[in-house]
Amino acid sequence: MLKEVESTEFNELVGNGLVLVDFFSTTCGPCKMLAFVLNDVEKALGDKVTILKLDFDKNKELVDQYEVKGYPTLILLKDGQEVKRMQGLQQKPAIIKMIEENL
């Protein structure tokens, strides 16, 4: 199951290794569809990447910090630094490719 976090917990989890962050909104249709895709990605690569979900509306400071302009937005962090970003609904092969290129 994907983990939804708030800013404090987020900051504790992003420092080490590969973390994929899903900035989403509870009212966004594509965000809901992306959650199913990310569950599949987690099943395929769960030992290689941590997947976190951040509610766009509840985490304005992180939205501003990462300059997220819309949702869904996926940001891949490696040891706390952004290495790749995808916007909009993405398919499983594209997400897996992005993660594997940064392992």
Tab-separated table of N, CA and C in Angstrom:
chain	number	residue	atom	x	y	z
A	1	MET	N	0.846	-1.199	0.000
A	1	MET	CA	0.000	0.000	0.000
A	1	MET	C	0.880	1.247	0.000
A	2	LEU	N	0.485	2.211	-0.782
A	2	LEU	CA	1.223	3.461	-0.857
A	2	LEU	C	1.034	4.241	0.430
A	3	LYS	N	2.058	4.985	0.814
A	3	LYS	CA	2.027	5.700	2.078
A	3	LYS	C	1.786	7.185	1.834
A	4	GLU	N	0.704	7.698	2.413
A	4	GLU	CA	0.456	9.129	2.362
A	4	GLU	C	1.108	9.766	3.574
A	5	VAL	N	1.896	10.820	3.337
A	5	VAL	CA	2.642	11.453	4.419
A	5	VAL	C	2.380	12.957	4.446
A	6	GLU	N	2.698	13.541	5.578
A	6	GLU	CA	2.671	14.995	5.744
A	6	GLU	C	4.120	15.477	5.729
A	7	SER	N	4.322	16.777	5.778
A	7	SER	CA	5.660	17.349	5.575
A	7	SER	C	6.711	16.854	6.571
A	8	THR	N	6.373	16.706	7.849
A	8	THR	CA	7.369	16.277	8.837
A	8	THR	C	7.889	14.888	8.519
A	9	GLU	N	6.982	13.965	8.290
A	9	GLU	CA	7.379	12.590	7.976
A	9	GLU	C	8.098	12.534	6.627
A	10	PHE	N	7.634	13.330	5.681
A	10	PHE	CA	8.255	13.404	4.365
A	10	PHE	C	9.742	13.734	4.500
A	11	ASN	N	10.043	14.767	5.283
A	11	ASN	CA	11.428	15.210	5.437
A	11	ASN	C	12.306	14.134	6.065
A	12	GLU	N	11.718	13.277	6.898
A	12	GLU	CA	12.474	12.185	7.517
A	12	GLU	C	12.768	11.061	6.524
A	13	LEU	N	11.901	10.893	5.521
A	13	LEU	CA	11.995	9.739	4.629
A	13	LEU	C	12.758	9.985	3.334
A	14	VAL	N	12.955	11.247	2.931
A	14	VAL	CA	13.520	11.504	1.610
A	14	VAL	C	15.042	11.574	1.561
A	15	GLY	N	15.704	11.528	2.690
A	15	GLY	CA	17.150	11.715	2.699
A	15	GLY	C	17.974	10.574	2.156
A	16	ASN	N	17.484	9.353	2.237
A	16	ASN	CA	18.285	8.195	1.851
A	16	ASN	C	17.643	7.401	0.729
A	17	GLY	N	18.446	7.067	-0.259
A	17	GLY	CA	17.995	6.198	-1.333
A	17	GLY	C	17.055	6.879	-2.310
A	18	LEU	N	16.310	6.050	-3.024
A	18	LEU	CA	15.422	6.508	-4.081
A	18	LEU	C	14.002	6.623	-3.542
A	19	VAL	N	13.402	7.815	-3.709
A	19	VAL	CA	12.041	8.066	-3.240
A	19	VAL	C	11.249	8.696	-4.377
A	20	LEU	N	10.115	8.096	-4.697
A	20	LEU	CA	9.209	8.653	-5.703
A	20	LEU	C	8.054	9.317	-4.966
A	21	VAL	N	7.871	10.611	-5.221
A	21	VAL	CA	6.834	11.379	-4.530
A	21	VAL	C	5.722	11.694	-5.513
A	22	ASP	N	4.496	11.355	-5.128
A	22	ASP	CA	3.303	11.628	-5.927
A	22	ASP	C	2.554	12.787	-5.285
A	23	PHE	N	2.626	13.965	-5.931
A	23	PHE	CA	1.830	15.112	-5.486
A	23	PHE	C	0.459	14.951	-6.126
A	24	PHE	N	-0.585	14.814	-5.313
A	24	PHE	CA	-1.918	14.512	-5.821
A	24	PHE	C	-2.972	15.383	-5.145
A	25	SER	N	-4.176	15.345	-5.714
A	25	SER	CA	-5.338	15.987	-5.094
A	25	SER	C	-6.444	14.943	-4.984
A	26	THR	N	-7.178	14.991	-3.896
A	26	THR	CA	-8.256	14.020	-3.689
A	26	THR	C	-9.401	14.213	-4.682
A	27	THR	N	-9.477	15.373	-5.325
A	27	THR	CA	-10.565	15.653	-6.275
A	27	THR	C	-10.152	15.431	-7.723
A	28	CYS	N	-8.947	14.934	-7.959
A	28	CYS	CA	-8.384	14.815	-9.308
A	28	CYS	C	-8.558	13.394	-9.846
A	29	GLY	N	-9.300	13.253	-10.944
A	29	GLY	CA	-9.518	11.943	-11.561
A	29	GLY	C	-8.237	11.250	-11.985
A	30	PRO	N	-7.360	11.939	-12.761
A	30	PRO	CA	-6.097	11.305	-13.152
A	30	PRO	C	-5.239	10.892	-11.953
A	31	CYS	N	-5.324	11.641	-10.859
A	31	CYS	CA	-4.569	11.287	-9.643
A	31	CYS	C	-5.043	9.943	-9.094
A	32	LYS	N	-6.357	9.735	-9.120
A	32	LYS	CA	-6.916	8.475	-8.611
A	32	LYS	C	-6.478	7.308	-9.490
A	33	MET	N	-6.453	7.520	-10.816
A	33	MET	CA	-6.006	6.462	-11.728
A	33	MET	C	-4.512	6.186	-11.529
A	34	LEU	N	-3.730	7.246	-11.290
A	34	LEU	CA	-2.294	7.081	-11.084
A	34	LEU	C	-2.006	6.266	-9.832
A	35	ALA	N	-2.856	6.368	-8.822
A	35	ALA	CA	-2.662	5.589	-7.593
A	35	ALA	C	-2.648	4.091	-7.893
A	36	PHE	N	-3.527	3.642	-8.802
A	36	PHE	CA	-3.543	2.222	-9.185
A	36	PHE	C	-2.245	1.840	-9.895
A	37	VAL	N	-1.769	2.714	-10.780
A	37	VAL	CA	-0.514	2.473	-11.497
A	37	VAL	C	0.643	2.386	-10.509
A	38	LEU	N	0.672	3.319	-9.544
A	38	LEU	CA	1.764	3.330	-8.565
A	38	LEU	C	1.738	2.097	-7.661
A	39	ASN	N	0.558	1.570	-7.373
A	39	ASN	CA	0.479	0.314	-6.613
A	39	ASN	C	1.168	-0.805	-7.375
A	40	ASP	N	0.959	-0.850	-8.705
A	40	ASP	CA	1.614	-1.865	-9.536
A	40	ASP	C	3.128	-1.652	-9.569
A	41	VAL	N	3.547	-0.392	-9.661
A	41	VAL	CA	4.977	-0.077	-9.658
A	41	VAL	C	5.601	-0.524	-8.343
A	42	GLU	N	4.901	-0.266	-7.246
A	42	GLU	CA	5.419	-0.667	-5.938
A	42	GLU	C	5.563	-2.186	-5.846
A	43	LYS	N	4.611	-2.925	-6.408
A	43	LYS	CA	4.703	-4.391	-6.396
A	43	LYS	C	5.920	-4.850	-7.196
A	44	ALA	N	6.207	-4.149	-8.293
A	44	ALA	CA	7.322	-4.537	-9.158
A	44	ALA	C	8.678	-4.111	-8.601
A	45	LEU	N	8.747	-2.931	-7.976
A	45	LEU	CA	10.038	-2.361	-7.575
A	45	LEU	C	10.106	-1.952	-6.112
A	46	GLY	N	9.203	-2.452	-5.291
A	46	GLY	CA	9.091	-1.991	-3.911
A	46	GLY	C	10.358	-2.038	-3.095
A	47	ASP	N	11.275	-2.967	-3.421
A	47	ASP	CA	12.518	-3.048	-2.656
A	47	ASP	C	13.558	-2.040	-3.139
A	48	LYS	N	13.323	-1.405	-4.280
A	48	LYS	CA	14.300	-0.481	-4.861
A	48	LYS	C	13.936	0.980	-4.663
A	49	VAL	N	12.660	1.256	-4.385
A	49	VAL	CA	12.197	2.638	-4.287
A	49	VAL	C	11.114	2.745	-3.221
A	50	THR	N	11.085	3.877	-2.531
A	50	THR	CA	10.009	4.189	-1.599
A	50	THR	C	9.053	5.127	-2.316
A	51	ILE	N	7.765	4.810	-2.288
A	51	ILE	CA	6.770	5.662	-2.957
A	51	ILE	C	5.931	6.351	-1.885
A	52	LEU	N	5.932	7.678	-1.935
A	52	LEU	CA	5.171	8.491	-0.986
A	52	LEU	C	4.126	9.310	-1.726
A	53	LYS	N	2.979	9.500	-1.081
A	53	LYS	CA	1.921	10.339	-1.631
A	53	LYS	C	1.790	11.587	-0.765
A	54	LEU	N	1.745	12.761	-1.429
A	54	LEU	CA	1.601	14.033	-0.728
A	54	LEU	C	0.375	14.753	-1.252
A	55	ASP	N	-0.574	15.011	-0.370
A	55	ASP	CA	-1.782	15.743	-0.745
A	55	ASP	C	-1.407	17.191	-1.061
A	56	PHE	N	-1.673	17.575	-2.306
A	56	PHE	CA	-1.355	18.911	-2.826
A	56	PHE	C	-1.908	20.008	-1.918
A	57	ASP	N	-3.133	19.814	-1.425
A	57	ASP	CA	-3.816	20.847	-0.647
A	57	ASP	C	-3.354	20.925	0.807
A	58	LYS	N	-2.800	19.841	1.334
A	58	LYS	CA	-2.398	19.815	2.748
A	58	LYS	C	-0.915	20.124	2.950
A	59	ASN	N	-0.163	20.219	1.871
A	59	ASN	CA	1.294	20.368	1.985
A	59	ASN	C	1.804	21.499	1.097
A	60	LYS	N	1.207	22.676	1.273
A	60	LYS	CA	1.531	23.826	0.423
A	60	LYS	C	3.019	24.176	0.458
A	61	GLU	N	3.661	24.048	1.630
A	61	GLU	CA	5.072	24.420	1.711
A	61	GLU	C	5.938	23.514	0.846
A	62	LEU	N	5.611	22.217	0.782
A	62	LEU	CA	6.371	21.304	-0.077
A	62	LEU	C	6.031	21.524	-1.541
A	63	VAL	N	4.780	21.849	-1.836
A	63	VAL	CA	4.370	22.178	-3.207
A	63	VAL	C	5.196	23.371	-3.693
A	64	ASP	N	5.332	24.377	-2.840
A	64	ASP	CA	6.125	25.559	-3.195
A	64	ASP	C	7.614	25.221	-3.292
A	65	GLN	N	8.103	24.452	-2.325
A	65	GLN	CA	9.526	24.100	-2.291
A	65	GLN	C	9.950	23.376	-3.572
A	66	TYR	N	9.106	22.455	-4.041
A	66	TYR	CA	9.437	21.671	-5.230
A	66	TYR	C	8.856	22.286	-6.510
A	67	GLU	N	8.262	23.465	-6.379
A	67	GLU	CA	7.704	24.202	-7.518
A	67	GLU	C	6.754	23.343	-8.346
A	68	VAL	N	5.861	22.661	-7.648
A	68	VAL	CA	4.850	21.831	-8.310
A	68	VAL	C	3.728	22.745	-8.787
A	69	LYS	N	3.463	22.718	-10.090
A	69	LYS	CA	2.478	23.628	-10.679
A	69	LYS	C	1.101	22.985	-10.867
A	70	GLY	N	1.043	21.662	-10.909
A	70	GLY	CA	-0.231	20.979	-11.122
A	70	GLY	C	-0.146	19.548	-10.636
A	71	TYR	N	-1.230	18.840	-10.762
A	71	TYR	CA	-1.233	17.458	-10.309
A	71	TYR	C	-1.959	16.589	-11.312
A	72	PRO	N	-1.623	15.305	-11.345
A	72	PRO	CA	-0.567	14.677	-10.554
A	72	PRO	C	0.828	15.051	-11.064
A	73	THR	N	1.755	15.164	-10.144
A	73	THR	CA	3.172	15.360	-10.458
A	73	THR	C	3.970	14.324	-9.689
A	74	LEU	N	4.833	13.624	-10.416
A	74	LEU	CA	5.736	12.645	-9.800
A	74	LEU	C	7.134	13.236	-9.782
A	75	ILE	N	7.772	13.212	-8.623
A	75	ILE	CA	9.151	13.675	-8.516
A	75	ILE	C	9.985	12.546	-7.926
A	76	LEU	N	11.054	12.205	-8.639
A	76	LEU	CA	11.968	11.163	-8.177
A	76	LEU	C	13.146	11.824	-7.485
A	77	LEU	N	13.353	11.458	-6.227
A	77	LEU	CA	14.455	12.005	-5.426
A	77	LEU	C	15.479	10.915	-5.166
A	78	LYS	N	16.742	11.271	-5.283
A	78	LYS	CA	17.821	10.338	-4.950
A	78	LYS	C	18.660	11.004	-3.873
A	79	ASP	N	18.682	10.383	-2.693
A	79	ASP	CA	19.375	10.941	-1.529
A	79	ASP	C	18.963	12.395	-1.272
A	80	GLY	N	17.661	12.665	-1.434
A	80	GLY	CA	17.104	13.981	-1.127
A	80	GLY	C	17.136	14.992	-2.258
A	81	GLN	N	17.793	14.665	-3.369
A	81	GLN	CA	17.902	15.596	-4.496
A	81	GLN	C	17.016	15.149	-5.645
A	82	GLU	N	16.318	16.102	-6.277
A	82	GLU	CA	15.466	15.766	-7.420
A	82	GLU	C	16.322	15.345	-8.604
A	83	VAL	N	15.971	14.184	-9.188
A	83	VAL	CA	16.692	13.705	-10.371
A	83	VAL	C	15.796	13.639	-11.598
A	84	LYS	N	14.486	13.558	-11.399
A	84	LYS	CA	13.573	13.454	-12.537
A	84	LYS	C	12.182	13.861	-12.099
A	85	ARG	N	11.391	14.339	-13.072
A	85	ARG	CA	10.023	14.788	-12.783
A	85	ARG	C	9.124	14.401	-13.954
A	86	MET	N	7.902	13.977	-13.636
A	86	MET	CA	6.882	13.676	-14.650
A	86	MET	C	5.590	14.349	-14.214
A	87	GLN	N	4.854	14.899	-15.182
A	87	GLN	CA	3.581	15.522	-14.867
A	87	GLN	C	2.464	14.819	-15.624
A	88	GLY	N	1.299	14.780	-14.988
A	88	GLY	CA	0.144	14.138	-15.607
A	88	GLY	C	0.122	12.643	-15.357
A	89	LEU	N	-0.929	12.019	-15.840
A	89	LEU	CA	-1.097	10.576	-15.682
A	89	LEU	C	-0.034	9.845	-16.488
A	90	GLN	N	0.701	8.960	-15.847
A	90	GLN	CA	1.781	8.208	-16.494
A	90	GLN	C	1.448	6.722	-16.469
A	91	GLN	N	2.041	6.003	-17.416
A	91	GLN	CA	1.846	4.563	-17.477
A	91	GLN	C	2.983	3.850	-16.738
A	92	LYS	N	2.690	2.661	-16.266
A	92	LYS	CA	3.639	1.875	-15.474
A	92	LYS	C	5.010	1.726	-16.148
A	93	PRO	N	5.092	1.379	-17.445
A	93	PRO	CA	6.426	1.208	-18.051
A	93	PRO	C	7.272	2.480	-18.005
A	94	ALA	N	6.660	3.638	-18.196
A	94	ALA	CA	7.401	4.905	-18.169
A	94	ALA	C	7.932	5.189	-16.771
A	95	ILE	N	7.120	4.918	-15.740
A	95	ILE	CA	7.542	5.161	-14.363
A	95	ILE	C	8.659	4.204	-13.974
A	96	ILE	N	8.513	2.931	-14.329
A	96	ILE	CA	9.544	1.939	-14.002
A	96	ILE	C	10.856	2.302	-14.699
A	97	LYS	N	10.780	2.726	-15.955
A	97	LYS	CA	11.972	3.119	-16.690
A	97	LYS	C	12.677	4.290	-15.995
A	98	MET	N	11.896	5.288	-15.572
A	98	MET	CA	12.464	6.449	-14.894
A	98	MET	C	13.199	6.013	-13.615
A	99	ILE	N	12.592	5.113	-12.856
A	99	ILE	CA	13.203	4.645	-11.600
A	99	ILE	C	14.465	3.845	-11.894
A	100	GLU	N	14.381	2.894	-12.826
A	100	GLU	CA	15.520	2.027	-13.106
A	100	GLU	C	16.706	2.798	-13.658
A	101	GLU	N	16.462	3.880	-14.392
A	101	GLU	CA	17.558	4.701	-14.933
A	101	GLU	C	18.312	5.424	-13.824
A	102	ASN	N	17.720	5.514	-12.642
A	102	ASN	CA	18.332	6.264	-11.538
A	102	ASN	C	18.736	5.393	-10.356
A	103	LEU	N	18.720	4.087	-10.536
A	103	LEU	CA	19.128	3.185	-9.440
A	103	LEU	C	20.626	3.277	-9.203
